[in-house]
Amino acid sequence: MASNGTVKCPGPMKATSDGVFQGENPLDHALPLVIVQIVFVVILTRLLAFLLKPLRQPRVIAEIIGGILLGPSALGRNKEFLNTIFPATSLTVLDTIANLGLLFFLFLVGLELDLKSIRRTGKRALCIALSGISVPFIIGIGVSYVLRKTITPGVKAAPLFVFMGVALSITAFPVLARILAELKLLTTDVGRMAMSAAAVNDIAAWILLALAIALSGTGRSPLTSLWVLLAGSGFVVACVLIVPPVFKWMAVRCPEGEPVNEMYVCATLATVLAAGFCTDAIGIHALFGAFVIGILIPKDGPFAGALVEKVEDLVSGLFLPLYFVSSGLKTDVTTIQGAQSWGLLVLVIATACFGKIVGTLVVSLLCRIPFQEAITLGFLMNTKGLVELIVLNIGKDRKVLNDQTFAICVLMAIFTTFITTPIVVAIYKPAKQATRADYKQRTIERKDPDSQLRIMACFHSQWNIPTMLNLIEASRGTEKREGVCVYALHLMELSERPSAILMVHKARKNGLPFWNKLQQSDTNQVVVAFEAIRQLSRVFIRPMTAISALHNMHEDICASAERKRAAMIILPFHKHQRIDGSLDTTRNEFRWVNKRVLDHAPCSVGILVDRGLGGGAHVSASNVSSTVTILFFGGSDDREAIAYGARMAEHPGISVTIVYFIASTEIAAQSVKVDINDHEAAITSETADKMIIVGIKKLPEDSSIKVEERIVSSAKEIVEVVKEFSRCNLFVVGRMPDGPAAVALMGGRAECPELGPVGNLLTSQDFSTSASVLVVQQYDSLKSTHFTSSNSKKIAELPEGESETET
């Protein structure tokens, strides 16, 4: 018979329940309980991320705070809630899933770190990284001595010293990259320095963490820690020798544009798990093995990107937040009580900030970095994040950190990361560059038509490229002119996904992710197309990349157009053509990007509605045979359209027809009332319209540009006239026509205001045509409120010698 003091332990949870109709509570079973926990955690963390977004905080802050709120510091104080949603019997399952998700997330972090880039790290970045590690590490040892004397008595000195040193010296590479991207500093000098130093710091932190784990072992013999270190070193050496050749072999068999073999993906994930098992068996941690495999996998080619796409959404979206909850359930802020505890919290935060900021600042100044940039680097290097939390959790699991020390360090990590963005925004304000005095050619219409034409052609994906290239081929003019310089700007959306940092690496190396001059492939149609137009035509192509959030992507477009002195920005329409000929929305967010560019552009803007101009590939100059129709009503935008069309007409394979709409007497009488308040401007505009038409009529009869005049009295007649020319290849129209005949088209609700009344007519479902449409808005200095170059990050581009000279 059991004694009265015997306690009966609860049995293990069943995986699934038989359902409520069988009298069972689903929350008493492992699978339904984990489902509820995941849904609850994801909703809470996403809500907190939304609330903190105006403060420009990275998502990791919301996830750490969410974990703490669910723990004994807040909601967990309600024992009924804690025992229902996070009962003690479920914590093993929760921790297992969380650590499995963390295992693969650290594998993704390893994929972000490029060893080649780290090897090329300059002396200044290396010195900053070493000072950013060594100074906080030394100070952390001092702080750990104070903690050991006060709130952590009896803990081994060596493990505590190393854990606190690592906790204070870490810089969170993924979190820092996200902050730099949000502040548009990724490709600036400060951003490059911070990223290089943080990458070195991350590698050093993992080495120190492996040392801390080895020292915190429970083995009685001091040789145990030595054996752990030696076995860990042997594991790394073996991986360095075996992993890169194997994965290079896999990468070679995954050509660009082809789906990655599922067997290779499964083999990689199995390798990550096996590496995690090996390091866990050694006594370091399973995460260390996954991180090492991620670092050693080659970053070139589509293989690494495919791995990221397969793993990241499930891991970072669902499983990773569970790790923050697991940490939050161990964090009890209420243990920080009394003057001594709060004093220790202030001490830890102050020393963490002092070590990172002052250590980085002093070395940066010695490296002759300006004070403003040096202090900015200090605060950026003070960013903490997930790796910090991993260190603290391992320390707590190894009994090196007690509840109070753990809570203090977690709050320190939140505080130091939270202050980074506001302080950097406040102290780092690059000097604004004045508008360039030599930037005068902001339109296609100009006094000297033989001067070089600079166009910034933007695209979201390779589907936009064939039509864009054919438009550029048609715009190159004649040999007697200075030619066309095209800046091909790849617009890439920066998201919360880890792959966004991979995009940054590629943009830095190649200027454009698909433009790899060292490993060109015949299957890469994009490279072939750009090379063809650059070599066969008198056109300079300069690839660039803008990596931005969609809400401020227009700033990068406008700032780089001003920096490159572009005369026109060409943007792809937010709709693409379906097989049946109708236009379908690609992403509505790109529509708002186009609208903002129209409002703020420092030059003329064209929106290209792509209906397959020239087919699905670039057409060589000798094979070009296109007809272009310009619908001319009057006004500055329509004159800009004619100026563009006149340049196209110089191409031997292109004929241009200008359809000049003349208002009947009835419409002309209405337009007098419209223009009466601005009579002088109306006369000036009308005179300019007539002069440009007269100039074209004086051209020789064999000219490839001609004028067709049509008298119209209503919108219906205008539509009938336009239908006569619907079999052309391209329509070029002004966005806002301004003439007596245009009055008939005004009024009514337009589906796409950014296209104007004529553009809406040509893209409506009621108008049948296979012609692409270029809607042009001429630059007006009185209306435009454009951005200066200092308001945006420097766009990544190819080295100077690769194409047109930097200006």
Tab-separated table of C-alpha atoms in Angstrom, residues 452 454 484-487 534 539-543 564-565 797-807:
chain	number	residue	atom	x	y	z
A	452	GLN	CA	21.911	62.079	-74.792
A	454	ARG	CA	18.642	59.070	-70.187
A	484	VAL	CA	20.375	56.465	-75.197
A	485	CYS	CA	21.551	55.568	-71.696
A	486	VAL	CA	19.191	53.231	-69.866
A	487	TYR	CA	19.252	52.520	-66.145
A	534	ARG	CA	23.952	46.647	-75.346
A	539	VAL	CA	22.439	51.861	-76.057
A	540	PHE	CA	24.181	51.832	-72.708
A	541	ILE	CA	22.519	49.526	-70.178
A	542	ARG	CA	23.272	50.040	-66.510
A	543	PRO	CA	21.627	47.514	-64.139
A	564	LYS	CA	21.276	59.699	-62.669
A	565	ARG	CA	19.752	62.802	-64.324
A	797	GLU	CA	24.646	48.783	-59.113
A	798	LEU	CA	27.459	47.367	-61.208
A	799	PRO	CA	31.052	48.601	-60.917
A	800	GLU	CA	31.968	51.724	-62.816
A	801	GLY	CA	33.807	50.033	-65.652
A	802	GLU	CA	30.926	47.771	-66.651
A	803	SER	CA	28.907	50.323	-68.614
A	804	GLU	CA	28.130	54.014	-68.756
A	805	THR	CA	30.389	56.217	-66.656
A	806	GLU	CA	29.024	57.178	-63.243
A	807	THR	CA	27.882	60.758	-62.992
